[in-house]
Amino acid sequence: MLVARNIVKRFGPETAAPALSGISLAVEAGDFACIVGRSGSGKSTLLNVLSSLLKPDAGEVLYKGASVTAMREAELNRLRGTDFAMIFQLHYLLPYLTALENVLTPFMKGLSPVSRENRERGLACLERVGLADKGRRLPGELSGGEQQRVAIARALAAGPSILFADEPTGSLDKRTGQTIMDLLADLNDAGLTVVMVTHDPQFAGLASRRIELEDGRVLGCEAAVAG
Amino acid sequence: MNIATIPIRNLRRKPLRSLLMVLVFAIGIMSVVALNYLAGAVGASLEEKLTAFGANILVAPRKETLHVSYGGMALGDVSFEVKELEEAPTIAAIREIHHKDRLSAVAPKLVHVGKVGGQSVGVIGVDFTEEMRIKSYWALEGELPAGPGQVLAGSAAAAAFSLAPGAKFSLDGREYTVSGLLLPTGGDDDQVLFMDLHALQAATGNAGLVHFVEVAALCSGCPIEDIVTQINAGLPGVEVSALQQVVRQRMATVDFVKHLALTVSLVILLTACVMIGLSIFSAVSERKHEIGVLRAMGFPKASVYLVFSFEALAIGLAAAIVGYLGGFGLSGPMLGWLALTDGAALTFSPAHFAATIGAVLALAAAAAAWPALKAARTDPSTALITL
């Protein structure tokens, strides 16, 4: 479903050590892939490259056989608006929109009003993350865990095929983090492909595929043993 | 809910900041509107007042030796060479032109060289009501002639013939009374005697005839040439000329007021635009993560541009309405404070209001263009990495 071939990414001058050096990997539909590694190992950079936010200096990313790296701006926008979705360590909700409005943001790209169908879809997403009754609250009126769940609902609103999650539990306490991980696991069980960056070995243990990075290289890529 | 929801809600999130932005921009617009209304009103009033200091159009028979105004010619040549105009049809034709409402005075004149004690003197027959409209600067000792047997003596003429108010004297064998003396004007009026036009026409056998007509036109917003053309069209065979020097001087004064207002307005507007631009620029820097998230959700660059443009447009719209109405409301009292209410009038113009809103929106969009473009061009990964 998602393939990376010889990805090289360098920040700064060409003499600088690359953040990613020749990374190749594949994520299958329905995978729960977890990118792990020490701080500075290139996990987030790899996630950004895989999610199309960052262009690699060399190599390419293929999604369903099409080169994401070669896509034009409009195609990338379409991909990010439909098949790909992202959540971050911090929720990054728009603080002046209610929870429901935040979830509906992906449908506010133009002057046409959000359709009834999309509104219902947004409400269903809020319900899916257990916040159906908090749609009218502003992010500031929600707890950290609730805010992250609204961010997940927002990511789900457009019905993506892959959810990229960059340390989604990084700013949460253990218990709330576990709730978020359970939610991601449920979504994965329902068929959503998840690619997640984490430094928490416990959460990484939930993944069906584990990609370990060190100094911008894949140290190991293994599928978890079921059970 | 659509893309406009994002900037509108953001403005609502920080009501005090938004209000301040609108207020500062509105004050700029208010100053511009008030200044323009004031400049217009004062310009019109000034012009009206300036018009009282002389005529700006001369209507005279064609191919005449009479020059601009009677003051510019040798009066001795005038009496026998000058062809006359028919008073009634000439005045009627002038009064009927398209821009007739712009005519503040139509002053016909008959010129005659009379004899007082064997000496020649210029005698001008005038319609004193019209004459006083273009010569409000005249200062008199005594009164204006009230009847056919009375004359008004210019200061030099009075000195030459020893005339004083109430004095009786003989002109061309007829007895006249000096009703008043014209205090020195420094012009040709000092050298002559003035009497009622119809009295002079009767005395000289020129009933119904005049030598030339001086016209004072208000020219704010209408070129003097248009009025000249219109008079010419109504009076074929008659020479109509604009006294460009007078017109230019008047228009220069009015233009100065308008240019001053325009310059100040431009400075104020430029400042307001820079302020809006800086505010949006600072918003772009502050909300970089939002831009990153929106781009990560597939928002095209144009949509990100719109988010920030709409914010500036919303501020501009509110400021334009408040600023215009405030500026118009302020102009009245300001006219009073500046003691300019005499002759100045303010009229609310819906077209001007609409044009101002359009112009302010265009300015706001232009001011926000660069920061909005910067936001649109922000690379999503850069925005998210800088989080």
mmCIF file with all atom_site columns, N, CA and C in Angstrom, chain B residues 62-119:
data_model
loop_
_atom_site.group_PDB
_atom_site.id
_atom_site.type_symbol
_atom_site.label_atom_id
_atom_site.label_alt_id
_atom_site.label_comp_id
_atom_site.label_asym_id
_atom_site.label_entity_id
_atom_site.label_seq_id
_atom_site.pdbx_PDB_ins_code
_atom_site.Cartn_x
_atom_site.Cartn_y
_atom_site.Cartn_z
_atom_site.occupancy
_atom_site.B_iso_or_equiv
_atom_site.pdbx_formal_charge
_atom_site.auth_seq_id
_atom_site.auth_comp_id
_atom_site.auth_asym_id
_atom_site.auth_atom_id
_atom_site.pdbx_PDB_model_num
ATOM 1   N N  . ARG B 1 62  ? -18.340 90.425  -31.232 1.00 0.00 ? 62  ARG B N  1
ATOM 2   C CA . ARG B 1 62  ? -17.175 89.898  -31.927 1.00 0.00 ? 62  ARG B CA 1
ATOM 3   C C  . ARG B 1 62  ? -16.441 91.015  -32.688 1.00 0.00 ? 62  ARG B C  1
ATOM 4   N N  . LYS B 1 63  ? -15.127 90.830  -32.865 1.00 0.00 ? 63  LYS B N  1
ATOM 5   C CA . LYS B 1 63  ? -14.264 91.764  -33.579 1.00 0.00 ? 63  LYS B CA 1
ATOM 6   C C  . LYS B 1 63  ? -14.414 93.191  -33.041 1.00 0.00 ? 63  LYS B C  1
ATOM 7   N N  . GLU B 1 64  ? -14.442 93.262  -31.791 1.00 0.00 ? 64  GLU B N  1
ATOM 8   C CA . GLU B 1 64  ? -14.607 94.556  -31.145 1.00 0.00 ? 64  GLU B CA 1
ATOM 9   C C  . GLU B 1 64  ? -13.255 95.021  -30.627 1.00 0.00 ? 64  GLU B C  1
ATOM 10  N N  . THR B 1 65  ? -13.080 96.282  -30.570 1.00 0.00 ? 65  THR B N  1
ATOM 11  C CA . THR B 1 65  ? -11.827 96.784  -30.023 1.00 0.00 ? 65  THR B CA 1
ATOM 12  C C  . THR B 1 65  ? -11.834 96.785  -28.497 1.00 0.00 ? 65  THR B C  1
ATOM 13  N N  . LEU B 1 66  ? -12.968 96.507  -27.963 1.00 0.00 ? 66  LEU B N  1
ATOM 14  C CA . LEU B 1 66  ? -13.012 96.406  -26.497 1.00 0.00 ? 66  LEU B CA 1
ATOM 15  C C  . LEU B 1 66  ? -12.163 95.208  -26.069 1.00 0.00 ? 66  LEU B C  1
ATOM 16  N N  . HIS B 1 67  ? -11.345 95.369  -25.070 1.00 0.00 ? 67  HIS B N  1
ATOM 17  C CA . HIS B 1 67  ? -10.534 94.281  -24.573 1.00 0.00 ? 67  HIS B CA 1
ATOM 18  C C  . HIS B 1 67  ? -11.197 93.687  -23.343 1.00 0.00 ? 67  HIS B C  1
ATOM 19  N N  . VAL B 1 68  ? -10.456 92.818  -22.722 1.00 0.00 ? 68  VAL B N  1
ATOM 20  C CA . VAL B 1 68  ? -10.987 92.159  -21.537 1.00 0.00 ? 68  VAL B CA 1
ATOM 21  C C  . VAL B 1 68  ? -11.353 93.207  -20.496 1.00 0.00 ? 68  VAL B C  1
ATOM 22  N N  . SER B 1 69  ? -12.592 93.204  -20.170 1.00 0.00 ? 69  SER B N  1
ATOM 23  C CA . SER B 1 69  ? -13.172 94.171  -19.236 1.00 0.00 ? 69  SER B CA 1
ATOM 24  C C  . SER B 1 69  ? -12.963 95.592  -19.767 1.00 0.00 ? 69  SER B C  1
ATOM 25  N N  . TYR B 1 70  ? -13.743 96.409  -19.318 1.00 0.00 ? 70  TYR B N  1
ATOM 26  C CA . TYR B 1 70  ? -13.641 97.797  -19.787 1.00 0.00 ? 70  TYR B CA 1
ATOM 27  C C  . TYR B 1 70  ? -12.373 98.444  -19.295 1.00 0.00 ? 70  TYR B C  1
ATOM 28  N N  . GLY B 1 71  ? -11.834 97.892  -18.221 1.00 0.00 ? 71  GLY B N  1
ATOM 29  C CA . GLY B 1 71  ? -10.626 98.474  -17.650 1.00 0.00 ? 71  GLY B CA 1
ATOM 30  C C  . GLY B 1 71  ? -9.423  98.327  -18.547 1.00 0.00 ? 71  GLY B C  1
ATOM 31  N N  . GLY B 1 72  ? -9.451  97.371  -19.422 1.00 0.00 ? 72  GLY B N  1
ATOM 32  C CA . GLY B 1 72  ? -8.267  97.126  -20.238 1.00 0.00 ? 72  GLY B CA 1
ATOM 33  C C  . GLY B 1 72  ? -8.232  97.944  -21.521 1.00 0.00 ? 72  GLY B C  1
ATOM 34  N N  . MET B 1 73  ? -9.238  98.720  -21.789 1.00 0.00 ? 73  MET B N  1
ATOM 35  C CA . MET B 1 73  ? -9.243  99.432  -23.081 1.00 0.00 ? 73  MET B CA 1
ATOM 36  C C  . MET B 1 73  ? -9.224  100.951 -22.849 1.00 0.00 ? 73  MET B C  1
ATOM 37  N N  . ALA B 1 74  ? -8.883  101.610 -23.910 1.00 0.00 ? 74  ALA B N  1
ATOM 38  C CA . ALA B 1 74  ? -8.909  103.066 -23.841 1.00 0.00 ? 74  ALA B CA 1
ATOM 39  C C  . ALA B 1 74  ? -10.365 103.490 -24.016 1.00 0.00 ? 74  ALA B C  1
ATOM 40  N N  . LEU B 1 75  ? -10.893 104.070 -23.021 1.00 0.00 ? 75  LEU B N  1
ATOM 41  C CA . LEU B 1 75  ? -12.328 104.361 -23.052 1.00 0.00 ? 75  LEU B CA 1
ATOM 42  C C  . LEU B 1 75  ? -12.702 105.302 -24.185 1.00 0.00 ? 75  LEU B C  1
ATOM 43  N N  . GLY B 1 76  ? -11.761 106.138 -24.531 1.00 0.00 ? 76  GLY B N  1
ATOM 44  C CA . GLY B 1 76  ? -12.030 107.076 -25.620 1.00 0.00 ? 76  GLY B CA 1
ATOM 45  C C  . GLY B 1 76  ? -12.315 106.367 -26.929 1.00 0.00 ? 76  GLY B C  1
ATOM 46  N N  . ASP B 1 77  ? -11.719 105.246 -27.120 1.00 0.00 ? 77  ASP B N  1
ATOM 47  C CA . ASP B 1 77  ? -11.936 104.509 -28.365 1.00 0.00 ? 77  ASP B CA 1
ATOM 48  C C  . ASP B 1 77  ? -13.273 103.809 -28.364 1.00 0.00 ? 77  ASP B C  1
ATOM 49  N N  . VAL B 1 78  ? -13.745 103.539 -27.196 1.00 0.00 ? 78  VAL B N  1
ATOM 50  C CA . VAL B 1 78  ? -14.909 102.668 -27.077 1.00 0.00 ? 78  VAL B CA 1
ATOM 51  C C  . VAL B 1 78  ? -16.183 103.295 -27.599 1.00 0.00 ? 78  VAL B C  1
ATOM 52  N N  . SER B 1 79  ? -16.384 104.544 -27.275 1.00 0.00 ? 79  SER B N  1
ATOM 53  C CA . SER B 1 79  ? -17.706 105.129 -27.442 1.00 0.00 ? 79  SER B CA 1
ATOM 54  C C  . SER B 1 79  ? -18.253 105.064 -28.863 1.00 0.00 ? 79  SER B C  1
ATOM 55  N N  . PHE B 1 80  ? -17.369 105.163 -29.846 1.00 0.00 ? 80  PHE B N  1
ATOM 56  C CA . PHE B 1 80  ? -17.906 105.197 -31.219 1.00 0.00 ? 80  PHE B CA 1
ATOM 57  C C  . PHE B 1 80  ? -17.650 103.915 -31.992 1.00 0.00 ? 80  PHE B C  1
ATOM 58  N N  . GLU B 1 81  ? -16.652 103.145 -31.532 1.00 0.00 ? 81  GLU B N  1
ATOM 59  C CA . GLU B 1 81  ? -16.268 101.961 -32.285 1.00 0.00 ? 81  GLU B CA 1
ATOM 60  C C  . GLU B 1 81  ? -17.081 100.726 -31.883 1.00 0.00 ? 81  GLU B C  1
ATOM 61  N N  . VAL B 1 82  ? -17.473 100.734 -30.626 1.00 0.00 ? 82  VAL B N  1
ATOM 62  C CA . VAL B 1 82  ? -18.073 99.528  -30.089 1.00 0.00 ? 82  VAL B CA 1
ATOM 63  C C  . VAL B 1 82  ? -19.451 99.259  -30.660 1.00 0.00 ? 82  VAL B C  1
ATOM 64  N N  . LYS B 1 83  ? -19.644 98.004  -31.062 1.00 0.00 ? 83  LYS B N  1
ATOM 65  C CA . LYS B 1 83  ? -20.992 97.590  -31.457 1.00 0.00 ? 83  LYS B CA 1
ATOM 66  C C  . LYS B 1 83  ? -21.705 97.176  -30.185 1.00 0.00 ? 83  LYS B C  1
ATOM 67  N N  . GLU B 1 84  ? -22.981 97.259  -30.179 1.00 0.00 ? 84  GLU B N  1
ATOM 68  C CA . GLU B 1 84  ? -23.700 96.923  -28.964 1.00 0.00 ? 84  GLU B CA 1
ATOM 69  C C  . GLU B 1 84  ? -24.359 95.548  -29.062 1.00 0.00 ? 84  GLU B C  1
ATOM 70  N N  . LEU B 1 85  ? -24.674 95.041  -27.914 1.00 0.00 ? 85  LEU B N  1
ATOM 71  C CA . LEU B 1 85  ? -25.437 93.782  -27.824 1.00 0.00 ? 85  LEU B CA 1
ATOM 72  C C  . LEU B 1 85  ? -26.853 94.140  -27.402 1.00 0.00 ? 85  LEU B C  1
ATOM 73  N N  . GLU B 1 86  ? -27.802 93.342  -27.844 1.00 0.00 ? 86  GLU B N  1
ATOM 74  C CA . GLU B 1 86  ? -29.187 93.519  -27.391 1.00 0.00 ? 86  GLU B CA 1
ATOM 75  C C  . GLU B 1 86  ? -29.249 93.010  -25.958 1.00 0.00 ? 86  GLU B C  1
ATOM 76  N N  . GLU B 1 87  ? -29.599 93.874  -25.040 1.00 0.00 ? 87  GLU B N  1
ATOM 77  C CA . GLU B 1 87  ? -29.536 93.500  -23.630 1.00 0.00 ? 87  GLU B CA 1
ATOM 78  C C  . GLU B 1 87  ? -30.416 92.290  -23.286 1.00 0.00 ? 87  GLU B C  1
ATOM 79  N N  . ALA B 1 88  ? -31.703 92.383  -23.589 1.00 0.00 ? 88  ALA B N  1
ATOM 80  C CA . ALA B 1 88  ? -32.641 91.339  -23.129 1.00 0.00 ? 88  ALA B CA 1
ATOM 81  C C  . ALA B 1 88  ? -32.325 89.959  -23.715 1.00 0.00 ? 88  ALA B C  1
ATOM 82  N N  . PRO B 1 89  ? -32.185 89.830  -25.053 1.00 0.00 ? 89  PRO B N  1
ATOM 83  C CA . PRO B 1 89  ? -31.895 88.475  -25.573 1.00 0.00 ? 89  PRO B CA 1
ATOM 84  C C  . PRO B 1 89  ? -30.536 87.934  -25.134 1.00 0.00 ? 89  PRO B C  1
ATOM 85  N N  . THR B 1 90  ? -29.564 88.849  -24.963 1.00 0.00 ? 90  THR B N  1
ATOM 86  C CA . THR B 1 90  ? -28.235 88.389  -24.531 1.00 0.00 ? 90  THR B CA 1
ATOM 87  C C  . THR B 1 90  ? -28.296 87.821  -23.117 1.00 0.00 ? 90  THR B C  1
ATOM 88  N N  . ILE B 1 91  ? -28.944 88.577  -22.228 1.00 0.00 ? 91  ILE B N  1
ATOM 89  C CA . ILE B 1 91  ? -29.050 88.115  -20.830 1.00 0.00 ? 91  ILE B CA 1
ATOM 90  C C  . ILE B 1 91  ? -29.851 86.808  -20.775 1.00 0.00 ? 91  ILE B C  1
ATOM 91  N N  . ALA B 1 92  ? -30.956 86.791  -21.565 1.00 0.00 ? 92  ALA B N  1
ATOM 92  C CA . ALA B 1 92  ? -31.810 85.593  -21.555 1.00 0.00 ? 92  ALA B CA 1
ATOM 93  C C  . ALA B 1 92  ? -31.032 84.377  -22.048 1.00 0.00 ? 92  ALA B C  1
ATOM 94  N N  . ALA B 1 93  ? -30.231 84.578  -23.111 1.00 0.00 ? 93  ALA B N  1
ATOM 95  C CA . ALA B 1 93  ? -29.465 83.453  -23.657 1.00 0.00 ? 93  ALA B CA 1
ATOM 96  C C  . ALA B 1 93  ? -28.445 82.939  -22.638 1.00 0.00 ? 93  ALA B C  1
ATOM 97  N N  . ILE B 1 94  ? -27.823 83.863  -21.942 1.00 0.00 ? 94  ILE B N  1
ATOM 98  C CA . ILE B 1 94  ? -26.832 83.453  -20.940 1.00 0.00 ? 94  ILE B CA 1
ATOM 99  C C  . ILE B 1 94  ? -27.522 82.701  -19.792 1.00 0.00 ? 94  ILE B C  1
ATOM 100 N N  . ARG B 1 95  ? -28.667 83.228  -19.399 1.00 0.00 ? 95  ARG B N  1
ATOM 101 C CA . ARG B 1 95  ? -29.386 82.625  -18.262 1.00 0.00 ? 95  ARG B CA 1
ATOM 102 C C  . ARG B 1 95  ? -29.987 81.260  -18.585 1.00 0.00 ? 95  ARG B C  1
ATOM 103 N N  . GLU B 1 96  ? -30.024 80.916  -19.876 1.00 0.00 ? 96  GLU B N  1
ATOM 104 C CA . GLU B 1 96  ? -30.668 79.659  -20.284 1.00 0.00 ? 96  GLU B CA 1
ATOM 105 C C  . GLU B 1 96  ? -29.681 78.526  -20.577 1.00 0.00 ? 96  GLU B C  1
ATOM 106 N N  . ILE B 1 97  ? -28.420 78.740  -20.365 1.00 0.00 ? 97  ILE B N  1
ATOM 107 C CA . ILE B 1 97  ? -27.459 77.673  -20.712 1.00 0.00 ? 97  ILE B CA 1
ATOM 108 C C  . ILE B 1 97  ? -27.644 76.456  -19.798 1.00 0.00 ? 97  ILE B C  1
ATOM 109 N N  . HIS B 1 98  ? -27.069 75.336  -20.225 1.00 0.00 ? 98  HIS B N  1
ATOM 110 C CA . HIS B 1 98  ? -27.222 74.076  -19.464 1.00 0.00 ? 98  HIS B CA 1
ATOM 111 C C  . HIS B 1 98  ? -26.720 74.223  -18.021 1.00 0.00 ? 98  HIS B C  1
ATOM 112 N N  . HIS B 1 99  ? -25.618 74.917  -17.880 1.00 0.00 ? 99  HIS B N  1
ATOM 113 C CA . HIS B 1 99  ? -25.048 75.090  -16.535 1.00 0.00 ? 99  HIS B CA 1
ATOM 114 C C  . HIS B 1 99  ? -25.514 76.393  -15.898 1.00 0.00 ? 99  HIS B C  1
ATOM 115 N N  . LYS B 1 100 ? -26.775 76.751  -16.143 1.00 0.00 ? 100 LYS B N  1
ATOM 116 C CA . LYS B 1 100 ? -27.258 78.049  -15.646 1.00 0.00 ? 100 LYS B CA 1
ATOM 117 C C  . LYS B 1 100 ? -27.182 78.156  -14.116 1.00 0.00 ? 100 LYS B C  1
ATOM 118 N N  . ASP B 1 101 ? -27.303 76.977  -13.463 1.00 0.00 ? 101 ASP B N  1
ATOM 119 C CA . ASP B 1 101 ? -27.240 77.021  -11.998 1.00 0.00 ? 101 ASP B CA 1
ATOM 120 C C  . ASP B 1 101 ? -25.838 77.356  -11.496 1.00 0.00 ? 101 ASP B C  1
ATOM 121 N N  . ARG B 1 102 ? -24.875 77.318  -12.379 1.00 0.00 ? 102 ARG B N  1
ATOM 122 C CA . ARG B 1 102 ? -23.507 77.661  -11.983 1.00 0.00 ? 102 ARG B CA 1
ATOM 123 C C  . ARG B 1 102 ? -23.225 79.164  -12.107 1.00 0.00 ? 102 ARG B C  1
ATOM 124 N N  . LEU B 1 103 ? -24.160 79.892  -12.672 1.00 0.00 ? 103 LEU B N  1
ATOM 125 C CA . LEU B 1 103 ? -23.924 81.326  -12.878 1.00 0.00 ? 103 LEU B CA 1
ATOM 126 C C  . LEU B 1 103 ? -24.326 82.085  -11.627 1.00 0.00 ? 103 LEU B C  1
ATOM 127 N N  . SER B 1 104 ? -23.366 82.760  -11.042 1.00 0.00 ? 104 SER B N  1
ATOM 128 C CA . SER B 1 104 ? -23.715 83.496  -9.827  1.00 0.00 ? 104 SER B CA 1
ATOM 129 C C  . SER B 1 104 ? -24.032 84.954  -10.127 1.00 0.00 ? 104 SER B C  1
ATOM 130 N N  . ALA B 1 105 ? -23.543 85.465  -11.234 1.00 0.00 ? 105 ALA B N  1
ATOM 131 C CA . ALA B 1 105 ? -23.866 86.867  -11.576 1.00 0.00 ? 105 ALA B CA 1
ATOM 132 C C  . ALA B 1 105 ? -23.745 87.083  -13.084 1.00 0.00 ? 105 ALA B C  1
ATOM 133 N N  . VAL B 1 106 ? -24.700 87.814  -13.628 1.00 0.00 ? 106 VAL B N  1
ATOM 134 C CA . VAL B 1 106 ? -24.642 88.196  -15.047 1.00 0.00 ? 106 VAL B CA 1
ATOM 135 C C  . VAL B 1 106 ? -24.802 89.732  -15.067 1.00 0.00 ? 106 VAL B C  1
ATOM 136 N N  . ALA B 1 107 ? -23.688 90.411  -15.278 1.00 0.00 ? 107 ALA B N  1
ATOM 137 C CA . ALA B 1 107 ? -23.674 91.870  -15.106 1.00 0.00 ? 107 ALA B CA 1
ATOM 138 C C  . ALA B 1 107 ? -23.445 92.595  -16.436 1.00 0.00 ? 107 ALA B C  1
ATOM 139 N N  . PRO B 1 108 ? -24.519 93.133  -17.047 1.00 0.00 ? 108 PRO B N  1
ATOM 140 C CA . PRO B 1 108 ? -24.381 93.850  -18.313 1.00 0.00 ? 108 PRO B CA 1
ATOM 141 C C  . PRO B 1 108 ? -23.838 95.267  -18.090 1.00 0.00 ? 108 PRO B C  1
ATOM 142 N N  . LYS B 1 109 ? -23.172 95.773  -19.133 1.00 0.00 ? 109 LYS B N  1
ATOM 143 C CA . LYS B 1 109 ? -22.591 97.109  -18.977 1.00 0.00 ? 109 LYS B CA 1
ATOM 144 C C  . LYS B 1 109 ? -22.700 97.895  -20.278 1.00 0.00 ? 109 LYS B C  1
ATOM 145 N N  . LEU B 1 110 ? -22.945 99.169  -20.122 1.00 0.00 ? 110 LEU B N  1
ATOM 146 C CA . LEU B 1 110 ? -22.921 100.089 -21.266 1.00 0.00 ? 110 LEU B CA 1
ATOM 147 C C  . LEU B 1 110 ? -21.850 101.127 -20.941 1.00 0.00 ? 110 LEU B C  1
ATOM 148 N N  . VAL B 1 111 ? -20.968 101.356 -21.886 1.00 0.00 ? 111 VAL B N  1
ATOM 149 C CA . VAL B 1 111 ? -19.862 102.289 -21.642 1.00 0.00 ? 111 VAL B CA 1
ATOM 150 C C  . VAL B 1 111 ? -20.112 103.569 -22.450 1.00 0.00 ? 111 VAL B C  1
ATOM 151 N N  . HIS B 1 112 ? -19.903 104.687 -21.797 1.00 0.00 ? 112 HIS B N  1
ATOM 152 C CA . HIS B 1 112 ? -20.140 105.963 -22.472 1.00 0.00 ? 112 HIS B CA 1
ATOM 153 C C  . HIS B 1 112 ? -19.068 106.956 -22.025 1.00 0.00 ? 112 HIS B C  1
ATOM 154 N N  . VAL B 1 113 ? -18.635 107.782 -22.938 1.00 0.00 ? 113 VAL B N  1
ATOM 155 C CA . VAL B 1 113 ? -17.703 108.842 -22.536 1.00 0.00 ? 113 VAL B CA 1
ATOM 156 C C  . VAL B 1 113 ? -18.489 110.160 -22.487 1.00 0.00 ? 113 VAL B C  1
ATOM 157 N N  . GLY B 1 114 ? -18.608 110.655 -21.292 1.00 0.00 ? 114 GLY B N  1
ATOM 158 C CA . GLY B 1 114 ? -19.400 111.881 -21.115 1.00 0.00 ? 114 GLY B CA 1
ATOM 159 C C  . GLY B 1 114 ? -18.488 113.073 -20.860 1.00 0.00 ? 114 GLY B C  1
ATOM 160 N N  . LYS B 1 115 ? -19.148 114.227 -20.763 1.00 0.00 ? 115 LYS B N  1
ATOM 161 C CA . LYS B 1 115 ? -18.385 115.460 -20.497 1.00 0.00 ? 115 LYS B CA 1
ATOM 162 C C  . LYS B 1 115 ? -18.867 116.079 -19.199 1.00 0.00 ? 115 LYS B C  1
ATOM 163 N N  . VAL B 1 116 ? -17.904 116.362 -18.345 1.00 0.00 ? 116 VAL B N  1
ATOM 164 C CA . VAL B 1 116 ? -18.205 117.085 -17.110 1.00 0.00 ? 116 VAL B CA 1
ATOM 165 C C  . VAL B 1 116 ? -17.319 118.334 -17.118 1.00 0.00 ? 116 VAL B C  1
ATOM 166 N N  . GLY B 1 117 ? -17.984 119.473 -17.222 1.00 0.00 ? 117 GLY B N  1
ATOM 167 C CA . GLY B 1 117 ? -17.214 120.717 -17.245 1.00 0.00 ? 117 GLY B CA 1
ATOM 168 C C  . GLY B 1 117 ? -16.180 120.730 -18.358 1.00 0.00 ? 117 GLY B C  1
ATOM 169 N N  . GLY B 1 118 ? -16.520 120.156 -19.482 1.00 0.00 ? 118 GLY B N  1
ATOM 170 C CA . GLY B 1 118 ? -15.629 120.177 -20.629 1.00 0.00 ? 118 GLY B CA 1
ATOM 171 C C  . GLY B 1 118 ? -14.580 119.073 -20.627 1.00 0.00 ? 118 GLY B C  1
ATOM 172 N N  . GLN B 1 119 ? -14.532 118.303 -19.557 1.00 0.00 ? 119 GLN B N  1
ATOM 173 C CA . GLN B 1 119 ? -13.551 117.199 -19.514 1.00 0.00 ? 119 GLN B CA 1
ATOM 174 C C  . GLN B 1 119 ? -14.257 115.861 -19.738 1.00 0.00 ? 119 GLN B C  1
#
